CSV table of C-alpha atoms and ligand atoms in Angstrom, one decimal:
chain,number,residue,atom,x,y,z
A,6,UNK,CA,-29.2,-10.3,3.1
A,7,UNK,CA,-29.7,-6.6,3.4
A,8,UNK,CA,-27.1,-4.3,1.5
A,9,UNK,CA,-24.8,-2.3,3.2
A,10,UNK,CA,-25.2,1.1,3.7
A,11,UNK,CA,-22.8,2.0,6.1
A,12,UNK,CA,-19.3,1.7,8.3
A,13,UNK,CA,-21.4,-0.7,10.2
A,14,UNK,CA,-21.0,-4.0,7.9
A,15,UNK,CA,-21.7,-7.3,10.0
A,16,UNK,CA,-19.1,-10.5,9.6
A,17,UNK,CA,-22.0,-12.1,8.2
A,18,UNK,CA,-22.6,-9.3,5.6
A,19,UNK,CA,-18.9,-8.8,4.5
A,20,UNK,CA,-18.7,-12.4,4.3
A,21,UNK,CA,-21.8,-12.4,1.9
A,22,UNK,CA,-20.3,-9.4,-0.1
A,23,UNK,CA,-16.5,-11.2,-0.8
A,24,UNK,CA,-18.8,-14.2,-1.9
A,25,UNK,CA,-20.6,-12.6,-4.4
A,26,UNK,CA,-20.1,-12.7,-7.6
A,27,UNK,CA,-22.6,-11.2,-9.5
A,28,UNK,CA,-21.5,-8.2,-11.8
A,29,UNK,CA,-24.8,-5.7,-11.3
A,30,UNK,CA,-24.7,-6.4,-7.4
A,31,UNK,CA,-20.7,-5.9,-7.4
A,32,UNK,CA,-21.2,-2.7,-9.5
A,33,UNK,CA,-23.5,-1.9,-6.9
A,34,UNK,CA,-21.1,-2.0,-3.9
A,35,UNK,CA,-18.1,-0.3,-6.2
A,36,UNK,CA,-20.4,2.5,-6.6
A,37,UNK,CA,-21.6,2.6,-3.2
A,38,UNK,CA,-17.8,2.4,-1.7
A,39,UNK,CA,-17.3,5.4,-4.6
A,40,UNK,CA,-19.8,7.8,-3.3
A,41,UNK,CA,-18.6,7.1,0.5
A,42,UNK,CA,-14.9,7.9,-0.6
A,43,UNK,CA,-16.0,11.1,-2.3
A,44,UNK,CA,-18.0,12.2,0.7
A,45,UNK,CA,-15.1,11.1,3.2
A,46,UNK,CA,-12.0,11.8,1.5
A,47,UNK,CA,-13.2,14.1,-1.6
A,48,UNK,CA,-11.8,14.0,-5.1
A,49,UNK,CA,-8.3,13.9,-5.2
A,50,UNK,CA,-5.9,11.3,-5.7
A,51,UNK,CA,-3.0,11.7,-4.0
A,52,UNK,CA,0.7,10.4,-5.4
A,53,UNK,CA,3.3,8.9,-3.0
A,54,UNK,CA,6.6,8.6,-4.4
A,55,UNK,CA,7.7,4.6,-3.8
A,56,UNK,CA,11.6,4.6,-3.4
A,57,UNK,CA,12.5,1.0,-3.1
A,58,UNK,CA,16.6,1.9,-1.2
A,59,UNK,CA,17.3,-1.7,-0.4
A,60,UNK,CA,16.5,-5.2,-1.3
A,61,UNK,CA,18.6,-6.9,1.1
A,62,UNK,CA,15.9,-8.7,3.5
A,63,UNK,CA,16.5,-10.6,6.9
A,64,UNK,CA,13.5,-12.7,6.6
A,65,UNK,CA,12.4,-15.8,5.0
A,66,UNK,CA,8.8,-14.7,4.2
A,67,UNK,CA,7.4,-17.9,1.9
A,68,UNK,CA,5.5,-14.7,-0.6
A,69,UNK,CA,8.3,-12.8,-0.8
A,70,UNK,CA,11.3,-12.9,-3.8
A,71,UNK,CA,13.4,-10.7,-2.0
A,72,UNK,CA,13.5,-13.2,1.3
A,73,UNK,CA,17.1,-14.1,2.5
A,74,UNK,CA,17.1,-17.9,1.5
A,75,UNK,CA,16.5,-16.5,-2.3
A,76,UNK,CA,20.1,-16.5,-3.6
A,77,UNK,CA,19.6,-15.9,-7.5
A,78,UNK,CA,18.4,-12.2,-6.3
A,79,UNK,CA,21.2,-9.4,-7.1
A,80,UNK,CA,20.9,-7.0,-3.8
A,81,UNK,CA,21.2,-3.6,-3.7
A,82,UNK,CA,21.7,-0.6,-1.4
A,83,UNK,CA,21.2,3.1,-2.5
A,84,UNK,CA,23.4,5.4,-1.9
A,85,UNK,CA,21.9,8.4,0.5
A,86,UNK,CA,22.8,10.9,-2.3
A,87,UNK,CA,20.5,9.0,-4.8
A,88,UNK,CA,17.6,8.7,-2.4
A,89,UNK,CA,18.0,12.7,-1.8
A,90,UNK,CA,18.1,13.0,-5.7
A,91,UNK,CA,14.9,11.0,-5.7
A,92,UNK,CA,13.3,13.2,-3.2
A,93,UNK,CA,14.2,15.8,-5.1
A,94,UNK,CA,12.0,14.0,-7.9
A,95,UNK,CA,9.1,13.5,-6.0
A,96,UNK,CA,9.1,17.5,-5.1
A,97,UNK,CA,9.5,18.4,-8.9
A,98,UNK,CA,6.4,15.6,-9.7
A,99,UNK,CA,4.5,18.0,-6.8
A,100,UNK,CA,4.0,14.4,-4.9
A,101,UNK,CA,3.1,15.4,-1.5
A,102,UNK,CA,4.5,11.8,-0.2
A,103,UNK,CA,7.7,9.9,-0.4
A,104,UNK,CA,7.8,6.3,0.7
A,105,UNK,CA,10.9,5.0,1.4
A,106,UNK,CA,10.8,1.2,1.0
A,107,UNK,CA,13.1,-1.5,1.9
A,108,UNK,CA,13.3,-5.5,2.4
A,109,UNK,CA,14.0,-5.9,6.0
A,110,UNK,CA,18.0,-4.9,5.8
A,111,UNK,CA,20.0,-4.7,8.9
A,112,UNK,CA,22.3,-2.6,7.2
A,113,UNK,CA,19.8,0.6,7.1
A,114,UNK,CA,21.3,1.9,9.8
A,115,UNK,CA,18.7,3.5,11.9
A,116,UNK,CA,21.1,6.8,12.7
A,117,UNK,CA,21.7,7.1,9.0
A,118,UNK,CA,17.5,6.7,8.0
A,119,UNK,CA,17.3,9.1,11.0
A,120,UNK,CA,19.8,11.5,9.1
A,121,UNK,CA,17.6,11.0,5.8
A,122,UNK,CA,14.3,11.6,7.4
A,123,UNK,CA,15.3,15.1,8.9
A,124,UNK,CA,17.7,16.1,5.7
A,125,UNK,CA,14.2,15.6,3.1
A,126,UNK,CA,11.6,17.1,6.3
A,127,UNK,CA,14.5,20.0,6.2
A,128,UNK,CA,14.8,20.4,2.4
A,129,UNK,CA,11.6,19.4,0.9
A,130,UNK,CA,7.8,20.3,1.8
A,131,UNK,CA,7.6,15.7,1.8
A,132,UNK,CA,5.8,13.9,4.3
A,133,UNK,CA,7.9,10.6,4.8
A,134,UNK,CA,6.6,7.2,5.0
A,135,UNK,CA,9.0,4.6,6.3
A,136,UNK,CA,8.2,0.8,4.8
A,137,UNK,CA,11.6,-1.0,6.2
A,138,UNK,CA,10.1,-4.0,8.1
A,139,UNK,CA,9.4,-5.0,11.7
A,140,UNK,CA,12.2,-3.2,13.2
A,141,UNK,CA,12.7,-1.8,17.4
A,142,UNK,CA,10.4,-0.1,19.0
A,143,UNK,CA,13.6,2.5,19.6
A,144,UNK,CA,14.5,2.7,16.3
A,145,UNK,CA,10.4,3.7,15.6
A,146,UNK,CA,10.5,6.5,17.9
A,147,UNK,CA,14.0,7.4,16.5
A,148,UNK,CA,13.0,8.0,13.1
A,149,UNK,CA,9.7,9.7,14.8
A,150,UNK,CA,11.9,12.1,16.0
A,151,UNK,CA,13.5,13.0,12.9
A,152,UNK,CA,10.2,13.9,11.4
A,153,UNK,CA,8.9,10.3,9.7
A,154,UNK,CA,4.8,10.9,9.6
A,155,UNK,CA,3.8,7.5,8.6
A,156,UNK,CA,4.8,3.6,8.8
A,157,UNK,CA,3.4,0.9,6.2
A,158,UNK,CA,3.6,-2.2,7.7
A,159,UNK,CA,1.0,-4.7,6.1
A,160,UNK,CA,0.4,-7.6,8.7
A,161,UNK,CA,-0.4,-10.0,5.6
A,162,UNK,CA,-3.0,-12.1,7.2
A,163,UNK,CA,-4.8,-11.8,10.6
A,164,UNK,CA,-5.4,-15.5,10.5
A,165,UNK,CA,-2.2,-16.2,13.3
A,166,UNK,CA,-1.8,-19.9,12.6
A,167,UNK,CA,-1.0,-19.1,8.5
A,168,UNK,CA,0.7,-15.9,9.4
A,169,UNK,CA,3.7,-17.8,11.7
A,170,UNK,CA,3.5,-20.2,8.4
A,171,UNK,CA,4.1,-17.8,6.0
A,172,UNK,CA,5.8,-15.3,8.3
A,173,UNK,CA,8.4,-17.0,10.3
A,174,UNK,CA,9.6,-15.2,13.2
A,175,UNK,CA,13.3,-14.4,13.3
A,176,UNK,CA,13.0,-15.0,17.1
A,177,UNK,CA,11.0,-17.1,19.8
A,178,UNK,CA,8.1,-14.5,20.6
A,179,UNK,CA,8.8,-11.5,19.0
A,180,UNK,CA,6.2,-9.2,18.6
A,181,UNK,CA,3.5,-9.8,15.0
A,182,UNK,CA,3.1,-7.4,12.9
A,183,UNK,CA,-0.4,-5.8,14.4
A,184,UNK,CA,1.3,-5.7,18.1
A,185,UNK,CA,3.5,-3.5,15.9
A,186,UNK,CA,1.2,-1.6,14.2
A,187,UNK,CA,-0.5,-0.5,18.0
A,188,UNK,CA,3.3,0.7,19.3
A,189,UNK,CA,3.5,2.8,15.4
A,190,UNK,CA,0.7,4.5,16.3
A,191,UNK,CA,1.2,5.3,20.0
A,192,UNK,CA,4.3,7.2,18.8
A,193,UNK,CA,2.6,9.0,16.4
A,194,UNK,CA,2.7,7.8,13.3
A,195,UNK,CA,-0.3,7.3,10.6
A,196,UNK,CA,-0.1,3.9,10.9
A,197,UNK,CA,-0.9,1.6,7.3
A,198,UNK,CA,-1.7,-2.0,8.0
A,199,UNK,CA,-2.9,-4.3,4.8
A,200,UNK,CA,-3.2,-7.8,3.2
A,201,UNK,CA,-2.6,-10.0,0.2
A,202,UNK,CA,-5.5,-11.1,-0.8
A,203,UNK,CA,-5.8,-15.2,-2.2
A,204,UNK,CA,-2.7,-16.1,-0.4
A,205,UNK,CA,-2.7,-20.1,-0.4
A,206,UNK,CA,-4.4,-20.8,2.7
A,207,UNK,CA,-6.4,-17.6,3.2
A,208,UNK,CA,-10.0,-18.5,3.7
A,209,UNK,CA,-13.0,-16.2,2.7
A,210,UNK,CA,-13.7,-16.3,6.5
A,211,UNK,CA,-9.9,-14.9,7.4
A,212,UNK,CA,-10.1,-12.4,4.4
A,213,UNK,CA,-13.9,-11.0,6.6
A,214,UNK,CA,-11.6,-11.1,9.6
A,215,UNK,CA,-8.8,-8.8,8.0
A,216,UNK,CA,-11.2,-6.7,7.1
A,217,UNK,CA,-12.4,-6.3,10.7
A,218,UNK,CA,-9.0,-6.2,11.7
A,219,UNK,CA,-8.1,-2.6,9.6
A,220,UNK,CA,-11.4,-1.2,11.5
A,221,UNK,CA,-10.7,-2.6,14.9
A,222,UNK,CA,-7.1,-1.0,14.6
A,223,UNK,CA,-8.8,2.0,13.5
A,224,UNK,CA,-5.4,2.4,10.3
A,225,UNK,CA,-4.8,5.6,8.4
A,226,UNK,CA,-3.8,3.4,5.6
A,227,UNK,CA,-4.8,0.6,3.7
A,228,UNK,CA,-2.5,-1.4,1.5
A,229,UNK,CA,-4.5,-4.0,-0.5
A,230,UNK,CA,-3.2,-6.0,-3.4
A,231,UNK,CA,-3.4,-9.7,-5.1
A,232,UNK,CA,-0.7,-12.7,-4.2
A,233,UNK,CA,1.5,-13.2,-7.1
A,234,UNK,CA,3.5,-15.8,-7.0
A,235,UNK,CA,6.9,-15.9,-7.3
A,236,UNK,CA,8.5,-19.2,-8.7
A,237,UNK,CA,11.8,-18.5,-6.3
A,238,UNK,CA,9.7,-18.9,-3.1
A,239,UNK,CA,8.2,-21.8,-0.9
A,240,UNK,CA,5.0,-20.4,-1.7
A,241,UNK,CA,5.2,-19.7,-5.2
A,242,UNK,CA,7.0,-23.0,-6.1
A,243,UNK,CA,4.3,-24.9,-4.6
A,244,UNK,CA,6.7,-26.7,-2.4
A,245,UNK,CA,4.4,-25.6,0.4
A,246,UNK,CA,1.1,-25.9,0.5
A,247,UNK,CA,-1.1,-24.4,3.9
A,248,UNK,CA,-4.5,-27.1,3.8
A,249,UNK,CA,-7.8,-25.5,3.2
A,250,UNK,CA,-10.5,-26.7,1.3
A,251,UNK,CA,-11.0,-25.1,-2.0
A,252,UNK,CA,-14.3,-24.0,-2.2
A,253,UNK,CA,-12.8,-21.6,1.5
A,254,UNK,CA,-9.6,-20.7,-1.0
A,255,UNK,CA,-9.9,-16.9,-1.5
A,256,UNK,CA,-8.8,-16.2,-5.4
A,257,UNK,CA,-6.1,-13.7,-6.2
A,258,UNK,CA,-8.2,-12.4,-8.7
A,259,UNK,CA,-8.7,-8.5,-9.7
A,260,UNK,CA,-12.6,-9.0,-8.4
A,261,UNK,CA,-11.7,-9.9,-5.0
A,262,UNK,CA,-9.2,-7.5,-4.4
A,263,UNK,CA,-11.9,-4.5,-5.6
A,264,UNK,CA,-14.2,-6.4,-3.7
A,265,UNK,CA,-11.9,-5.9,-0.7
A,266,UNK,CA,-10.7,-2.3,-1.1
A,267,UNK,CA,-14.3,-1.6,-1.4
A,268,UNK,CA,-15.6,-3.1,2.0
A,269,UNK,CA,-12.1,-1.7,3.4
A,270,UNK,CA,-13.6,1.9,2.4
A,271,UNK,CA,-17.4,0.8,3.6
A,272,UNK,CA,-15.8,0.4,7.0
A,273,UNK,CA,-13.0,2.6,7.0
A,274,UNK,CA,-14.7,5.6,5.3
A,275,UNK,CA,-11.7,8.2,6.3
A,276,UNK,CA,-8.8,6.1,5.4
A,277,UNK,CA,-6.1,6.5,2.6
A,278,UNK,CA,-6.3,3.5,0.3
A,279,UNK,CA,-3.5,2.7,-2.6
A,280,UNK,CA,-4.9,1.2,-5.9
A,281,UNK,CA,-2.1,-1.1,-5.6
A,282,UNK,CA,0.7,-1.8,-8.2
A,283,UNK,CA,0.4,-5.6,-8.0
A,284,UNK,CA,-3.1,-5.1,-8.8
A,285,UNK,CA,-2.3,-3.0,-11.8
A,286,UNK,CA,0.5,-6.3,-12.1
A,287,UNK,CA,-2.8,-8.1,-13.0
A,288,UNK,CA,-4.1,-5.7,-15.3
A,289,UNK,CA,-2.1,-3.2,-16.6
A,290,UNK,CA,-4.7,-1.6,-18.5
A,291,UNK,CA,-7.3,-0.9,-16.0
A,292,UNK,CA,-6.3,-2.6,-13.0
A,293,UNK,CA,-5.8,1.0,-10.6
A,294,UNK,CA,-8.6,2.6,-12.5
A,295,UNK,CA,-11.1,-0.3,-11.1
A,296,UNK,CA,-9.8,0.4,-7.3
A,297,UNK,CA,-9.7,4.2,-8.1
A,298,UNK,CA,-13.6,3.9,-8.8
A,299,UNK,CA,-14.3,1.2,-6.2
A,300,UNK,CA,-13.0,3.1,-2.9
A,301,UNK,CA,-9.3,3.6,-3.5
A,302,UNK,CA,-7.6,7.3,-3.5
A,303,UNK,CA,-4.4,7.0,-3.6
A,304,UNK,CA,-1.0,5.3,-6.6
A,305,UNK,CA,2.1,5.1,-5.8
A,306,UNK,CA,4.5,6.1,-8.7
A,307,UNK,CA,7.5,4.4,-8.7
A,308,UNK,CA,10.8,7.0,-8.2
A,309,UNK,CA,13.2,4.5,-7.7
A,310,UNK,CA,16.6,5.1,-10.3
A,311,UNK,CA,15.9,2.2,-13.1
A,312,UNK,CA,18.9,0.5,-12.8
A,313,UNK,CA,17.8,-0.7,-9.4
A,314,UNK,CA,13.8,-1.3,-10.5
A,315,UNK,CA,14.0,-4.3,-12.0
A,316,UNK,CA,16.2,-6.0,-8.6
A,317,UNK,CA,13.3,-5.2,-6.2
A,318,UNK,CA,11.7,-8.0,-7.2
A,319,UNK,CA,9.1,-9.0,-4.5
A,320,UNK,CA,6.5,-10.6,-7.2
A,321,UNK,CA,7.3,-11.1,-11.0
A,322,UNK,CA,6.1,-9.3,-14.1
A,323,UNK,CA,5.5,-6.2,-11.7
A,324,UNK,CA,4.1,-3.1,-13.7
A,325,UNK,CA,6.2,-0.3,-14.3
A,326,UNK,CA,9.4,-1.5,-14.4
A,327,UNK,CA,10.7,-0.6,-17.3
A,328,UNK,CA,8.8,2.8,-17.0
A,329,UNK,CA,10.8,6.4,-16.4
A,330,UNK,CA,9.6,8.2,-13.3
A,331,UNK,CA,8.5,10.9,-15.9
A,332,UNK,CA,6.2,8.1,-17.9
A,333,UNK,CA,5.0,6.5,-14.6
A,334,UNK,CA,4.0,10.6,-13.9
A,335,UNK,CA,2.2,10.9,-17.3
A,336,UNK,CA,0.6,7.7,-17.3
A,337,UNK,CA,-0.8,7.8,-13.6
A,338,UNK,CA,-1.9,11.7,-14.0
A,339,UNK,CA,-4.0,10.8,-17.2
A,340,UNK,CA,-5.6,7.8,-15.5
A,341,UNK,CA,-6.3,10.2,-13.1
A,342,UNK,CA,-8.2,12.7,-15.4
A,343,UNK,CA,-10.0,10.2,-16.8
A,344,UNK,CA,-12.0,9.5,-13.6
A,345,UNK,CA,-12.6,13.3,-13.6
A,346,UNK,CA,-10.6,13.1,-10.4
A,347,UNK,CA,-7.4,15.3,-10.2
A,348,UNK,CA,-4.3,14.6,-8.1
A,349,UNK,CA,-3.9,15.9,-4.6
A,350,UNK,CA,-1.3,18.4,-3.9
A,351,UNK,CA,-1.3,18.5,-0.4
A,352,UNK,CA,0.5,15.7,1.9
A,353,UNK,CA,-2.9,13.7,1.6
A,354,UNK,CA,-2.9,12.7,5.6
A,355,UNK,CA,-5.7,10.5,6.9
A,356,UNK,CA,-9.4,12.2,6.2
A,357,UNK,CA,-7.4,15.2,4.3
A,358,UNK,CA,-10.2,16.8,2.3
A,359,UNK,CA,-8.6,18.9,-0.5
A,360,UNK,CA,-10.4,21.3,-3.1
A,361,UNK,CA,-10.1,21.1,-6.5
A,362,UNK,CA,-7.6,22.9,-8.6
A,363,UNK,CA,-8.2,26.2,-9.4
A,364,UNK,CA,-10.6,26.2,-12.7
A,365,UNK,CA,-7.9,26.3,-16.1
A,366,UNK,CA,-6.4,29.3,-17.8
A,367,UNK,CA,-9.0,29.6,-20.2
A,368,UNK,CA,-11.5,31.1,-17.7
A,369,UNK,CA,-8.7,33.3,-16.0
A,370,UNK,CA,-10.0,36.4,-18.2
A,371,UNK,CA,-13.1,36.3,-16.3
A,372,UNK,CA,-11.1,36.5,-13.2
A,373,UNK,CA,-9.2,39.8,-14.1
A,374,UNK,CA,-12.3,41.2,-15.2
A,375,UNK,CA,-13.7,40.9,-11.8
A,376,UNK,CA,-11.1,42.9,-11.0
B,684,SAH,N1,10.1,-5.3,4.1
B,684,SAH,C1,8.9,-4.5,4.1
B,684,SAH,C2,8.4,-4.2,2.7
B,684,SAH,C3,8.0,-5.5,2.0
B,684,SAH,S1,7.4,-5.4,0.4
B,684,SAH,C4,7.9,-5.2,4.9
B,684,SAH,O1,8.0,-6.4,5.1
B,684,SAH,O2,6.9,-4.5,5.3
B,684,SAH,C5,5.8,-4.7,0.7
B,684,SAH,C6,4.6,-5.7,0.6
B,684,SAH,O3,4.7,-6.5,-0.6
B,684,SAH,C7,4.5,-6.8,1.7
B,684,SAH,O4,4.0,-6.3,2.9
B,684,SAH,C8,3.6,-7.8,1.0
B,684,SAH,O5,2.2,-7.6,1.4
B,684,SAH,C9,3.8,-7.5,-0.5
B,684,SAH,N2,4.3,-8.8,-1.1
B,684,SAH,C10,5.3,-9.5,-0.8
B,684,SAH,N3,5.4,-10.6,-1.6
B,684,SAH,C11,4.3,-10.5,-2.5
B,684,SAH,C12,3.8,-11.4,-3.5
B,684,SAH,N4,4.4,-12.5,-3.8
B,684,SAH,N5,2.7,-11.0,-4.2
B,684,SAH,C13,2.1,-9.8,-3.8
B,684,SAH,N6,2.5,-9.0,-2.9
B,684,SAH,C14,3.6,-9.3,-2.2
């Protein structure tokens, strides 16, 4: 099977490459997906500011702890003056990104996210990143207007049949998620697609296809993290159970999911791609380091006001709960160093290729002496 070399992987060779399990020839593809993120999208890792504003949600995804039919769940709004105050955060961290995140809540108003949008464009140097669900193609362009630059919107699966299982539709017909993601990006937005990778069901086949999927859609972004399960869902209770053979069941393992951010950067070379907090869920230790070094260049610090953190509870056990916004800033900007990567101060758009910090004070002498 040759190796790949390129943006030009076959089904056939991602296939082989999400099978494999040996630990030379995997360090081999990490560091190959490495170099092709440092020649595409350079050193820096940029920092997007996650502010989760609502957990109220609509849907009844069988993944998902915040789905509607889960009634142990406290629900929460934020208020628009604490999701200011936590813009005002992310400017002070020098984040060039916020991402405001929400479960699919009716209640977000779209005139008042509109209002939000243009108040943190007008006050803060920010790009904005909406994450609030499958919502209007109106209420899109809406919050276009205003000034949002990107929409996440992971489509979860692109196998259809397990997607309507896991993913019912509110409605007879609406639109899925990657119908979605074409209309996102026709108005402008960098559009972020993305999977879970070893939900029950998914195949190795589907998880090639996925993969084929964030190229064919040509994404700016990439969100790729394990399935945890959560005991307060369908899913995670067991009490459903999509059929597949196992030796087709993809694992939710911290492998597969560097395995798949690394073929993600293979044939995505320009995109931005999170090292995910459900993989550092996994492995707090190392778990973002490993994606950092095998394609990813982008965390997500968590900004949301603690109080709430703990309630936005899509998986359990998720890292950095019980962290400060400062300690999550520490934390991630040593990680950071350690690669002998530094973090990006510019918005970090798609392909964004930023130059390192200028060199530390202790060469500035030099500089002055050169007049
Ligand atoms: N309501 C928004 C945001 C949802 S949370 C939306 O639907 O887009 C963001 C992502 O968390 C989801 O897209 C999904 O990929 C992920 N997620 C949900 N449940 C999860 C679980 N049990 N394990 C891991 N990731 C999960």
């Amino acid at each position: 099977m040759p190796e790949p070399i390129s943006s030009s992987l076959t089904h056939a060779e991602i296939l082989f490459w999400l099978r494999e399990t040996n630990p030379a020839r995997l360090d081999e593809l990490f560091a190959r997906a490495d170099r092709l993120r440092r020649a595409a999208v350079g050193d820096a890792v940029h920092l997007r500011g996650l502010v989760e504003i609502s957990s109220h949600c609509r849907r009844q995804c069988m993944y998902c702890g915040l789905r509607a039919g889960n009634s142990a769940l406290r629900r929460y709004h934020m208020t628009a003056e604490e999701i200011r105050s936590a813009a005002r955060s992310a400017t002070r961290f020098g984040y060039g990104t916020i991402v405001l995140q929400a479960g699919e809540d009716p209640a977000l108003e779209p005139s008042a996210i509109a209002a939000l949008v243009a108040w943190i464009k007008h006050n803060t140097p920010l790009a904005v990143t909406l994450s609030l669900g499958e919502r209007s193609c109106d209420e899109f362009r809406l919050w276009r207007q205003a000034g949002a630059d990107r929409y996440l919107l992971r489509f979860e699966t692109s196998d259809a049949a397990l997607y309507r299982t896991l993913h019912p539709a509110l409605t007879p017909g609406e639109p899925g998620r990657i119908e979605l993601l074409l209309a996102l990006k026709q108005l402008g937005y960098e559009a972020g697609g993305g999977v879970m990778v070893g939900l029950p069901g998914q195949s190795y086949e589907s998880l090639a296809s996925d993969l084929e999927t964030f190229r064919l859609l040509d994404l700016d972004m990439i969100g790729i993290g394990p399935y945890i399960a959560h005991p307060a869902t369908p899913l995670g209770s067991g009490s459903l159970r999509p059929p597949i053979a196992p030796a087709e069941q993809v694992p939710a393992t911290e492998s597969m999911v560097c395995k798949t951010v690394a073929l993600a950067r293979l044939l995505c070379p320009q995109a931005n791609l999170p090292a995910t907090t459900a993989l550092a869920t996994l492995d707090r230790a190392s778990g973002r380091k490993l994606a950092l070094a095998a394609g990813a260049n982008v965390v997500m610090p968590n900004l949301t006001p603690p109080a709430y953190r703990s309630l936005y509870q899509i998986y359990p056990g998720k890292a950095c709960v019980e962290e400060t916004a400062e300690a999550c800033n520490l934390c991630l900007l040593g990680q950071i160093r350690s690669l002998g990567r530094f973090a990006g101060r510019s918005s970090g758009s798609r392909g964004s290729l930023e130059a390192p910090p200028p060199l530390s004070t202790s060469s500035q002498p030099l500089v002055e002496l050169q007049g």
